[in-house]
Amino acid sequence: METKWLEDFVSLAETRSFSRSAQLRHVTQPAFSRRIQSLEAWAGSDLVDRSSYPTRLTPAGETLYTQALEVLQALQTTRAMLRGHATTAQDVIDFAVPHTLAFTFFPAWVSGLREQFGPIKSRLIALNVHDAVMRLVEGSCDVLIAYHHASQPNQLDTARYDMVTLGEELLAPYVKPDAHGQPLFELPGKARRPLPYLGYAQGAYLGQMVELILKRSSAPIHFDRVYETDMAEGLKAMALEGHGIAFLPMSAVQKEVRAKKLVSAAPPELKDLQITMEIRAYRERPARRDTLRGGAAANAPKVSQHDAQALWDYLTARHNAL
């Protein structure tokens, strides 16, 4: 039995909706339903009355709900106690950041932060987008930094989480130049001679953005997918070797573009083959955090709340000044 099953079940008990709870837990509804079924298999009893709407708990489900709240609260309290032993890490702020931003945006951003805000001790937790969001939802980080686009929102509850925009990111196609500085491969390609394409693995956030770009393109794009990975740095390395065209964030390629090691793969008439995303920071609202976790988070000395609040106040003020 996994603790996240209990968290899923508590969410379902409180929302009385599989779809709403799946949204709040950042999983698909089928995956959420499977996790509830796994919990029922572990319990050896039906926990949810699926014949009623809105969803209602069975008597066994009501019993487990009460016990689950106590178990999860005990785990939160225990974690707070354990973190109390890590006195040397009390002033470290944990950032959950998707891999691409961890490699491209975060290092320079922290450098600027130290120059303008002041000294800061940070811990970077690099994950895929889903797991990074779940770190924030589960209270395992102080700040989440992630991409945002209206077509692919992360659906964090605005009543529970604060947000501030840190900047923008341009996603566009790049390719290695030939000896004359011209792109080895230039879009849009031809049906009989598709261009070698270096793509993101299925499910990757940037891959979804690329699909949106291609869908909006004013001209048909002819690709032959020859390589894929879920990390932009991996695609950049292949593009630098001349293996094909890759859609890459500007923060990942600005040095290579300046050095003319990579050039745009889109001609001027195909300027729509790019998309601009926001880079956002999120945190759980302190009052909400204390209420939901019975004060355990407020007592946990993982990071000085004064330092974390001062950082957030600075980010908010800087955003408002723009």
mmCIF file of C-alpha atoms in Angstrom:
data_model
loop_
_atom_site.group_PDB
_atom_site.id
_atom_site.type_symbol
_atom_site.label_atom_id
_atom_site.label_comp_id
_atom_site.label_asym_id
_atom_site.label_seq_id
_atom_site.Cartn_x
_atom_site.Cartn_y
_atom_site.Cartn_z
ATOM 1 C CA MET A 1 0.000 0.000 0.000
ATOM 2 C CA GLU A 2 1.334 3.418 -0.970
ATOM 3 C CA THR A 3 0.697 6.584 1.023
ATOM 4 C CA LYS A 4 -0.324 8.389 -2.170
ATOM 5 C CA TRP A 5 -3.306 5.992 -2.355
ATOM 6 C CA LEU A 6 -4.443 7.310 1.013
ATOM 7 C CA GLU A 7 -3.958 10.885 -0.186
ATOM 8 C CA ASP A 8 -5.990 10.071 -3.290
ATOM 9 C CA PHE A 9 -8.725 8.521 -1.167
ATOM 10 C CA VAL A 10 -8.887 11.490 1.205
ATOM 11 C CA SER A 11 -9.204 13.807 -1.791
ATOM 12 C CA LEU A 12 -12.026 11.684 -3.214
ATOM 13 C CA ALA A 13 -13.801 11.613 0.151
ATOM 14 C CA GLU A 14 -13.678 15.397 0.316
ATOM 15 C CA THR A 15 -14.534 16.267 -3.300
ATOM 16 C CA ARG A 16 -16.963 13.370 -3.905
ATOM 17 C CA SER A 17 -15.819 13.478 -7.527
ATOM 18 C CA PHE A 18 -13.357 11.198 -9.349
ATOM 19 C CA SER A 19 -12.760 13.779 -12.079
ATOM 20 C CA ARG A 20 -12.182 16.685 -9.681
ATOM 21 C CA SER A 21 -9.859 14.648 -7.463
ATOM 22 C CA ALA A 22 -7.900 13.387 -10.467
ATOM 23 C CA GLN A 23 -7.440 17.020 -11.516
ATOM 24 C CA LEU A 24 -6.287 18.069 -8.037
ATOM 25 C CA ARG A 25 -3.911 15.095 -7.810
ATOM 26 C CA HIS A 26 -2.519 15.820 -11.298
ATOM 27 C CA VAL A 27 -3.226 12.401 -12.792
ATOM 28 C CA THR A 28 -5.613 11.222 -15.470
ATOM 29 C CA GLN A 29 -9.007 10.031 -14.298
ATOM 30 C CA PRO A 30 -8.347 6.401 -15.381
ATOM 31 C CA ALA A 31 -5.064 6.393 -13.441
ATOM 32 C CA PHE A 32 -6.789 7.893 -10.398
ATOM 33 C CA SER A 33 -9.530 5.266 -10.552
ATOM 34 C CA ARG A 34 -6.932 2.488 -10.741
ATOM 35 C CA ARG A 35 -5.222 3.819 -7.613
ATOM 36 C CA ILE A 36 -8.527 3.828 -5.703
ATOM 37 C CA GLN A 37 -9.154 0.271 -6.906
ATOM 38 C CA SER A 38 -5.670 -0.722 -5.726
ATOM 39 C CA LEU A 39 -6.471 0.692 -2.298
ATOM 40 C CA GLU A 40 -9.740 -1.262 -2.238
ATOM 41 C CA ALA A 41 -7.851 -4.437 -3.175
ATOM 42 C CA TRP A 42 -5.425 -3.794 -0.307
ATOM 43 C CA ALA A 43 -8.302 -3.116 2.113
ATOM 44 C CA GLY A 44 -10.256 -6.145 0.922
ATOM 45 C CA SER A 45 -13.464 -4.140 0.818
ATOM 46 C CA ASP A 46 -15.348 -1.695 -1.358
ATOM 47 C CA LEU A 47 -14.632 1.832 -0.135
ATOM 48 C CA VAL A 48 -16.740 3.775 -2.637
ATOM 49 C CA ASP A 49 -20.410 3.375 -3.495
ATOM 50 C CA ARG A 50 -20.269 3.729 -7.264
ATOM 51 C CA SER A 51 -24.045 3.433 -7.669
ATOM 52 C CA SER A 52 -24.666 6.935 -6.329
ATOM 53 C CA TYR A 53 -23.910 10.411 -7.597
ATOM 54 C CA PRO A 54 -22.194 12.380 -6.293
ATOM 55 C CA THR A 55 -19.759 9.713 -5.148
ATOM 56 C CA ARG A 56 -20.439 8.396 -1.654
ATOM 57 C CA LEU A 57 -18.263 6.337 0.695
ATOM 58 C CA THR A 58 -19.327 2.929 1.970
ATOM 59 C CA PRO A 59 -19.295 2.310 5.745
ATOM 60 C CA ALA A 60 -15.832 0.772 5.284
ATOM 61 C CA GLY A 61 -14.797 3.852 3.337
ATOM 62 C CA GLU A 62 -15.979 6.163 6.110
ATOM 63 C CA THR A 63 -13.895 4.191 8.597
ATOM 64 C CA LEU A 64 -10.822 4.311 6.394
ATOM 65 C CA TYR A 65 -11.277 8.036 5.782
ATOM 66 C CA THR A 66 -11.107 8.767 9.505
ATOM 67 C CA GLN A 67 -8.083 6.533 9.956
ATOM 68 C CA ALA A 68 -6.359 7.865 6.833
ATOM 69 C CA LEU A 69 -6.520 11.427 8.158
ATOM 70 C CA GLU A 70 -4.817 10.291 11.366
ATOM 71 C CA VAL A 71 -2.172 8.270 9.518
ATOM 72 C CA LEU A 72 -1.302 11.089 7.119
ATOM 73 C CA GLN A 73 -1.194 13.616 9.965
ATOM 74 C CA ALA A 74 1.112 11.303 11.930
ATOM 75 C CA LEU A 75 3.402 10.969 8.905
ATOM 76 C CA GLN A 76 3.513 14.743 8.457
ATOM 77 C CA THR A 77 4.358 15.206 12.124
ATOM 78 C CA THR A 78 7.057 12.538 11.938
ATOM 79 C CA ARG A 79 8.583 14.147 8.881
ATOM 80 C CA ALA A 80 8.634 17.483 10.692
ATOM 81 C CA MET A 81 10.406 15.842 13.634
ATOM 82 C CA LEU A 82 12.976 14.184 11.367
ATOM 83 C CA ARG A 83 13.659 17.438 9.582
ATOM 84 C CA GLY A 84 14.245 18.976 12.965
ATOM 85 C CA HIS A 85 17.454 16.953 13.160
ATOM 86 C CA ALA A 86 18.745 18.484 9.927
ATOM 87 C CA THR A 87 19.658 21.794 11.516
ATOM 88 C CA THR A 88 22.310 22.561 8.919
ATOM 89 C CA ALA A 89 19.679 22.601 6.166
ATOM 90 C CA GLN A 90 17.235 24.922 7.883
ATOM 91 C CA ASP A 91 18.013 27.845 5.627
ATOM 92 C CA VAL A 92 18.025 25.900 2.351
ATOM 93 C CA ILE A 93 15.123 26.579 -0.016
ATOM 94 C CA ASP A 94 14.019 23.555 -2.053
ATOM 95 C CA PHE A 95 13.137 24.222 -5.701
ATOM 96 C CA ALA A 96 11.330 21.585 -7.773
ATOM 97 C CA VAL A 97 12.182 22.277 -11.414
ATOM 98 C CA PRO A 98 11.541 20.312 -14.638
ATOM 99 C CA HIS A 99 14.746 19.008 -16.220
ATOM 100 C CA THR A 100 14.938 21.491 -19.086
ATOM 101 C CA LEU A 101 14.572 24.532 -16.848
ATOM 102 C CA ALA A 102 16.983 22.981 -14.356
ATOM 103 C CA PHE A 103 19.702 22.908 -17.025
ATOM 104 C CA THR A 104 18.912 26.116 -18.898
ATOM 105 C CA PHE A 105 17.063 28.678 -16.806
ATOM 106 C CA PHE A 106 17.732 27.935 -13.166
ATOM 107 C CA PRO A 107 21.532 28.459 -12.913
ATOM 108 C CA ALA A 108 21.486 31.950 -14.445
ATOM 109 C CA TRP A 109 18.315 32.859 -12.558
ATOM 110 C CA VAL A 110 19.870 31.961 -9.215
ATOM 111 C CA SER A 111 22.992 33.969 -10.097
ATOM 112 C CA GLY A 112 20.850 37.040 -10.732
ATOM 113 C CA LEU A 113 18.888 36.353 -7.570
ATOM 114 C CA ARG A 114 22.040 36.332 -5.464
ATOM 115 C CA GLU A 115 23.220 39.598 -6.985
ATOM 116 C CA GLN A 116 19.930 41.461 -6.531
ATOM 117 C CA PHE A 117 18.144 39.735 -3.640
ATOM 118 C CA GLY A 118 21.137 38.629 -1.627
ATOM 119 C CA PRO A 119 22.736 35.360 -0.474
ATOM 120 C CA ILE A 120 20.485 32.340 -0.835
ATOM 121 C CA LYS A 121 21.060 28.653 -0.170
ATOM 122 C CA SER A 122 19.121 26.482 -2.568
ATOM 123 C CA ARG A 123 18.551 22.816 -3.314
ATOM 124 C CA LEU A 124 17.518 21.884 -6.854
ATOM 125 C CA ILE A 125 15.236 18.893 -7.346
ATOM 126 C CA ALA A 126 15.177 18.151 -11.092
ATOM 127 C CA LEU A 127 12.193 16.087 -12.241
ATOM 128 C CA ASN A 128 9.757 15.680 -15.091
ATOM 129 C CA VAL A 129 6.922 18.201 -15.123
ATOM 130 C CA HIS A 130 4.339 15.929 -13.504
ATOM 131 C CA ASP A 131 6.611 14.892 -10.634
ATOM 132 C CA ALA A 132 7.783 18.469 -10.092
ATOM 133 C CA VAL A 133 4.179 19.613 -9.694
ATOM 134 C CA MET A 134 3.496 16.705 -7.336
ATOM 135 C CA ARG A 135 6.439 17.778 -5.170
ATOM 136 C CA LEU A 136 4.630 21.042 -4.537
ATOM 137 C CA VAL A 137 1.238 19.396 -4.063
ATOM 138 C CA GLU A 138 2.680 16.941 -1.534
ATOM 139 C CA GLY A 139 4.580 19.662 0.325
ATOM 140 C CA SER A 140 8.024 18.306 -0.572
ATOM 141 C CA CYS A 141 9.431 21.558 -1.926
ATOM 142 C CA ASP A 142 9.206 25.254 -1.156
ATOM 143 C CA VAL A 143 8.940 26.590 -4.711
ATOM 144 C CA LEU A 144 7.971 25.036 -8.034
ATOM 145 C CA ILE A 145 9.349 26.596 -11.213
ATOM 146 C CA ALA A 146 7.675 25.456 -14.422
ATOM 147 C CA TYR A 147 6.621 26.429 -17.909
ATOM 148 C CA HIS A 148 3.082 27.658 -18.503
ATOM 149 C CA HIS A 149 1.013 27.995 -21.633
ATOM 150 C CA ALA A 150 -2.734 28.517 -21.838
ATOM 151 C CA SER A 151 -3.110 25.364 -23.933
ATOM 152 C CA GLN A 152 -1.383 23.200 -21.301
ATOM 153 C CA PRO A 153 -2.080 24.669 -17.838
ATOM 154 C CA ASN A 154 -0.947 22.746 -14.772
ATOM 155 C CA GLN A 155 -4.335 23.368 -13.080
ATOM 156 C CA LEU A 156 -2.962 24.202 -9.652
ATOM 157 C CA ASP A 157 -5.744 25.542 -7.440
ATOM 158 C CA THR A 158 -5.401 29.344 -7.294
ATOM 159 C CA ALA A 159 -7.061 29.325 -3.863
ATOM 160 C CA ARG A 160 -4.245 27.162 -2.520
ATOM 161 C CA TYR A 161 -1.182 28.313 -4.459
ATOM 162 C CA ASP A 162 0.440 31.668 -5.142
ATOM 163 C CA MET A 163 2.019 32.300 -8.530
ATOM 164 C CA VAL A 164 4.440 34.819 -9.970
ATOM 165 C CA THR A 165 5.813 35.077 -13.513
ATOM 166 C CA LEU A 166 9.612 35.001 -13.734
ATOM 167 C CA GLY A 167 10.022 35.479 -17.474
ATOM 168 C CA GLU A 168 9.280 34.086 -20.913
ATOM 169 C CA GLU A 169 10.731 31.306 -23.013
ATOM 170 C CA LEU A 170 10.702 30.998 -26.810
ATOM 171 C CA LEU A 171 10.507 27.491 -28.272
ATOM 172 C CA ALA A 172 11.620 27.293 -31.917
ATOM 173 C CA PRO A 173 13.313 24.915 -34.418
ATOM 174 C CA TYR A 174 17.114 24.831 -34.687
ATOM 175 C CA VAL A 175 19.606 22.921 -36.781
ATOM 176 C CA LYS A 176 23.336 22.747 -37.413
ATOM 177 C CA PRO A 177 24.573 25.053 -40.215
ATOM 178 C CA ASP A 178 26.587 23.881 -43.196
ATOM 179 C CA ALA A 179 30.022 25.216 -44.169
ATOM 180 C CA HIS A 180 28.398 28.379 -45.563
ATOM 181 C CA GLY A 181 26.358 29.099 -42.443
ATOM 182 C CA GLN A 182 23.098 27.909 -43.989
ATOM 183 C CA PRO A 183 20.841 25.351 -42.249
ATOM 184 C CA LEU A 184 21.646 21.746 -43.100
ATOM 185 C CA PHE A 185 17.898 21.086 -43.182
ATOM 186 C CA GLU A 186 15.268 23.769 -43.723
ATOM 187 C CA LEU A 187 11.566 23.602 -43.033
ATOM 188 C CA PRO A 188 8.962 22.765 -44.203
ATOM 189 C CA GLY A 189 10.470 19.790 -46.070
ATOM 190 C CA LYS A 190 8.775 17.723 -48.774
ATOM 191 C CA ALA A 191 6.454 14.749 -48.590
ATOM 192 C CA ARG A 192 8.863 12.634 -50.646
ATOM 193 C CA ARG A 193 11.913 13.878 -48.741
ATOM 194 C CA PRO A 194 10.917 14.444 -45.103
ATOM 195 C CA LEU A 195 13.430 16.152 -42.862
ATOM 196 C CA PRO A 196 15.163 14.269 -40.018
ATOM 197 C CA TYR A 197 13.386 15.236 -36.830
ATOM 198 C CA LEU A 198 14.730 15.085 -33.282
ATOM 199 C CA GLY A 199 11.634 14.910 -31.113
ATOM 200 C CA TYR A 200 10.578 14.814 -27.491
ATOM 201 C CA ALA A 201 9.411 11.533 -25.987
ATOM 202 C CA GLN A 202 5.687 10.996 -25.587
ATOM 203 C CA GLY A 203 4.265 12.865 -22.622
ATOM 204 C CA ALA A 204 7.038 15.463 -22.407
ATOM 205 C CA TYR A 205 5.652 18.966 -21.837
ATOM 206 C CA LEU A 206 7.794 20.552 -24.566
ATOM 207 C CA GLY A 207 6.680 17.803 -26.914
ATOM 208 C CA GLN A 208 3.091 18.903 -26.380
ATOM 209 C CA MET A 209 4.132 22.461 -27.179
ATOM 210 C CA VAL A 210 5.799 21.307 -30.407
ATOM 211 C CA GLU A 211 2.613 19.483 -31.407
ATOM 212 C CA LEU A 212 0.709 22.730 -30.921
ATOM 213 C CA ILE A 213 3.233 24.616 -33.071
ATOM 214 C CA LEU A 214 2.942 22.079 -35.885
ATOM 215 C CA LYS A 215 -0.836 22.081 -35.665
ATOM 216 C CA ARG A 216 -0.904 25.874 -36.042
ATOM 217 C CA SER A 217 1.660 25.950 -38.853
ATOM 218 C CA SER A 218 0.633 27.798 -41.998
ATOM 219 C CA ALA A 219 2.356 25.143 -44.123
ATOM 220 C CA PRO A 220 2.418 21.326 -43.904
ATOM 221 C CA ILE A 221 5.602 20.152 -42.154
ATOM 222 C CA HIS A 222 7.234 16.953 -43.392
ATOM 223 C CA PHE A 223 9.285 15.175 -40.727
ATOM 224 C CA ASP A 224 10.899 11.791 -40.293
ATOM 225 C CA ARG A 225 11.395 11.189 -36.570
ATOM 226 C CA VAL A 226 14.888 9.716 -36.258
ATOM 227 C CA TYR A 227 15.504 10.245 -32.541
ATOM 228 C CA GLU A 228 13.628 11.121 -29.365
ATOM 229 C CA THR A 229 14.276 11.858 -25.726
ATOM 230 C CA ASP A 230 12.407 13.702 -22.992
ATOM 231 C CA MET A 231 15.236 16.197 -22.358
ATOM 232 C CA ALA A 232 15.980 19.303 -24.421
ATOM 233 C CA GLU A 233 19.705 19.018 -23.664
ATOM 234 C CA GLY A 234 19.731 15.599 -25.297
ATOM 235 C CA LEU A 235 18.066 16.966 -28.424
ATOM 236 C CA LYS A 236 20.491 19.886 -28.520
ATOM 237 C CA ALA A 237 23.477 17.546 -28.425
ATOM 238 C CA MET A 238 22.097 15.597 -31.397
ATOM 239 C CA ALA A 239 21.295 18.789 -33.310
ATOM 240 C CA LEU A 240 24.849 20.064 -32.783
ATOM 241 C CA GLU A 241 26.126 16.867 -34.412
ATOM 242 C CA GLY A 242 23.922 17.481 -37.449
ATOM 243 C CA HIS A 243 21.460 14.644 -36.916
ATOM 244 C CA GLY A 244 18.374 16.738 -37.614
ATOM 245 C CA ILE A 245 16.026 19.529 -36.570
ATOM 246 C CA ALA A 246 15.042 20.027 -32.930
ATOM 247 C CA PHE A 247 12.612 22.436 -31.279
ATOM 248 C CA LEU A 248 14.573 23.936 -28.401
ATOM 249 C CA PRO A 249 14.077 26.627 -25.754
ATOM 250 C CA MET A 250 16.048 29.798 -26.406
ATOM 251 C CA SER A 251 17.636 29.608 -22.953
ATOM 252 C CA ALA A 252 19.124 26.250 -23.949
ATOM 253 C CA VAL A 253 20.665 27.411 -27.240
ATOM 254 C CA GLN A 254 21.483 31.117 -26.899
ATOM 255 C CA LYS A 255 25.244 30.464 -26.560
ATOM 256 C CA GLU A 256 25.250 28.099 -29.539
ATOM 257 C CA VAL A 257 23.210 30.553 -31.644
ATOM 258 C CA ARG A 258 25.604 33.398 -30.835
ATOM 259 C CA ALA A 259 28.541 31.153 -31.773
ATOM 260 C CA LYS A 260 26.684 30.157 -34.976
ATOM 261 C CA LYS A 261 26.833 26.483 -34.019
ATOM 262 C CA LEU A 262 23.051 26.335 -34.402
ATOM 263 C CA VAL A 263 20.794 28.342 -36.706
ATOM 264 C CA SER A 264 17.060 28.636 -37.202
ATOM 265 C CA ALA A 265 15.556 25.830 -39.274
ATOM 266 C CA ALA A 266 12.556 27.996 -40.232
ATOM 267 C CA PRO A 267 12.711 30.451 -43.149
ATOM 268 C CA PRO A 268 11.283 33.979 -42.634
ATOM 269 C CA GLU A 269 7.965 33.060 -44.230
ATOM 270 C CA LEU A 270 7.386 30.422 -41.517
ATOM 271 C CA LYS A 271 7.644 32.677 -38.494
ATOM 272 C CA ASP A 272 4.698 30.898 -36.894
ATOM 273 C CA LEU A 273 6.859 27.829 -36.193
ATOM 274 C CA GLN A 274 7.555 28.993 -32.654
ATOM 275 C CA ILE A 275 5.718 29.557 -29.411
ATOM 276 C CA THR A 276 6.249 31.707 -26.344
ATOM 277 C CA MET A 277 5.712 30.201 -22.894
ATOM 278 C CA GLU A 278 5.780 31.800 -19.467
ATOM 279 C CA ILE A 279 8.196 30.685 -16.785
ATOM 280 C CA ARG A 280 6.303 30.715 -13.510
ATOM 281 C CA ALA A 281 7.080 30.151 -9.850
ATOM 282 C CA TYR A 282 4.495 28.666 -7.501
ATOM 283 C CA ARG A 283 4.300 28.177 -3.760
ATOM 284 C CA GLU A 284 1.656 26.932 -1.378
ATOM 285 C CA ARG A 285 0.048 29.747 0.554
ATOM 286 C CA PRO A 286 1.395 29.622 4.124
ATOM 287 C CA ALA A 287 -1.982 30.024 5.843
ATOM 288 C CA ARG A 288 -3.468 27.304 3.665
ATOM 289 C CA ARG A 289 -0.491 25.030 4.348
ATOM 290 C CA ASP A 290 -0.822 25.394 8.109
ATOM 291 C CA THR A 291 -4.576 24.782 8.025
ATOM 292 C CA LEU A 292 -4.440 21.709 5.807
ATOM 293 C CA ARG A 293 -1.595 20.060 7.672
ATOM 294 C CA GLY A 294 -2.585 20.885 11.198
ATOM 295 C CA GLY A 295 0.371 23.215 11.677
ATOM 296 C CA ALA A 296 2.965 20.499 10.987
ATOM 297 C CA ALA A 297 4.413 22.376 8.035
ATOM 298 C CA ALA A 298 4.710 25.548 10.065
ATOM 299 C CA ASN A 299 6.701 23.662 12.698
ATOM 300 C CA ALA A 300 8.960 21.919 10.205
ATOM 301 C CA PRO A 301 12.357 23.654 10.137
ATOM 302 C CA LYS A 302 13.153 22.528 6.594
ATOM 303 C CA VAL A 303 13.618 26.161 5.658
ATOM 304 C CA SER A 304 13.308 29.423 7.493
ATOM 305 C CA GLN A 305 9.800 30.647 6.675
ATOM 306 C CA HIS A 306 11.081 34.176 7.102
ATOM 307 C CA ASP A 307 13.673 33.616 4.361
ATOM 308 C CA ALA A 308 11.127 31.903 2.092
ATOM 309 C CA GLN A 309 8.615 34.726 2.599
ATOM 310 C CA ALA A 310 11.264 37.367 1.971
ATOM 311 C CA LEU A 311 12.198 35.649 -1.287
ATOM 312 C CA TRP A 312 8.569 35.443 -2.390
ATOM 313 C CA ASP A 313 7.957 39.085 -1.499
ATOM 314 C CA TYR A 314 10.979 40.036 -3.624
ATOM 315 C CA LEU A 315 9.794 37.963 -6.612
ATOM 316 C CA THR A 316 6.304 39.424 -6.364
ATOM 317 C CA ALA A 317 7.559 43.015 -6.092
ATOM 318 C CA ARG A 318 9.906 42.519 -9.052
ATOM 319 C CA HIS A 319 7.085 41.094 -11.174
ATOM 320 C CA ASN A 320 4.734 43.950 -10.251
ATOM 321 C CA ALA A 321 7.398 46.490 -11.187
ATOM 322 C CA LEU A 322 7.706 45.137 -14.735
#
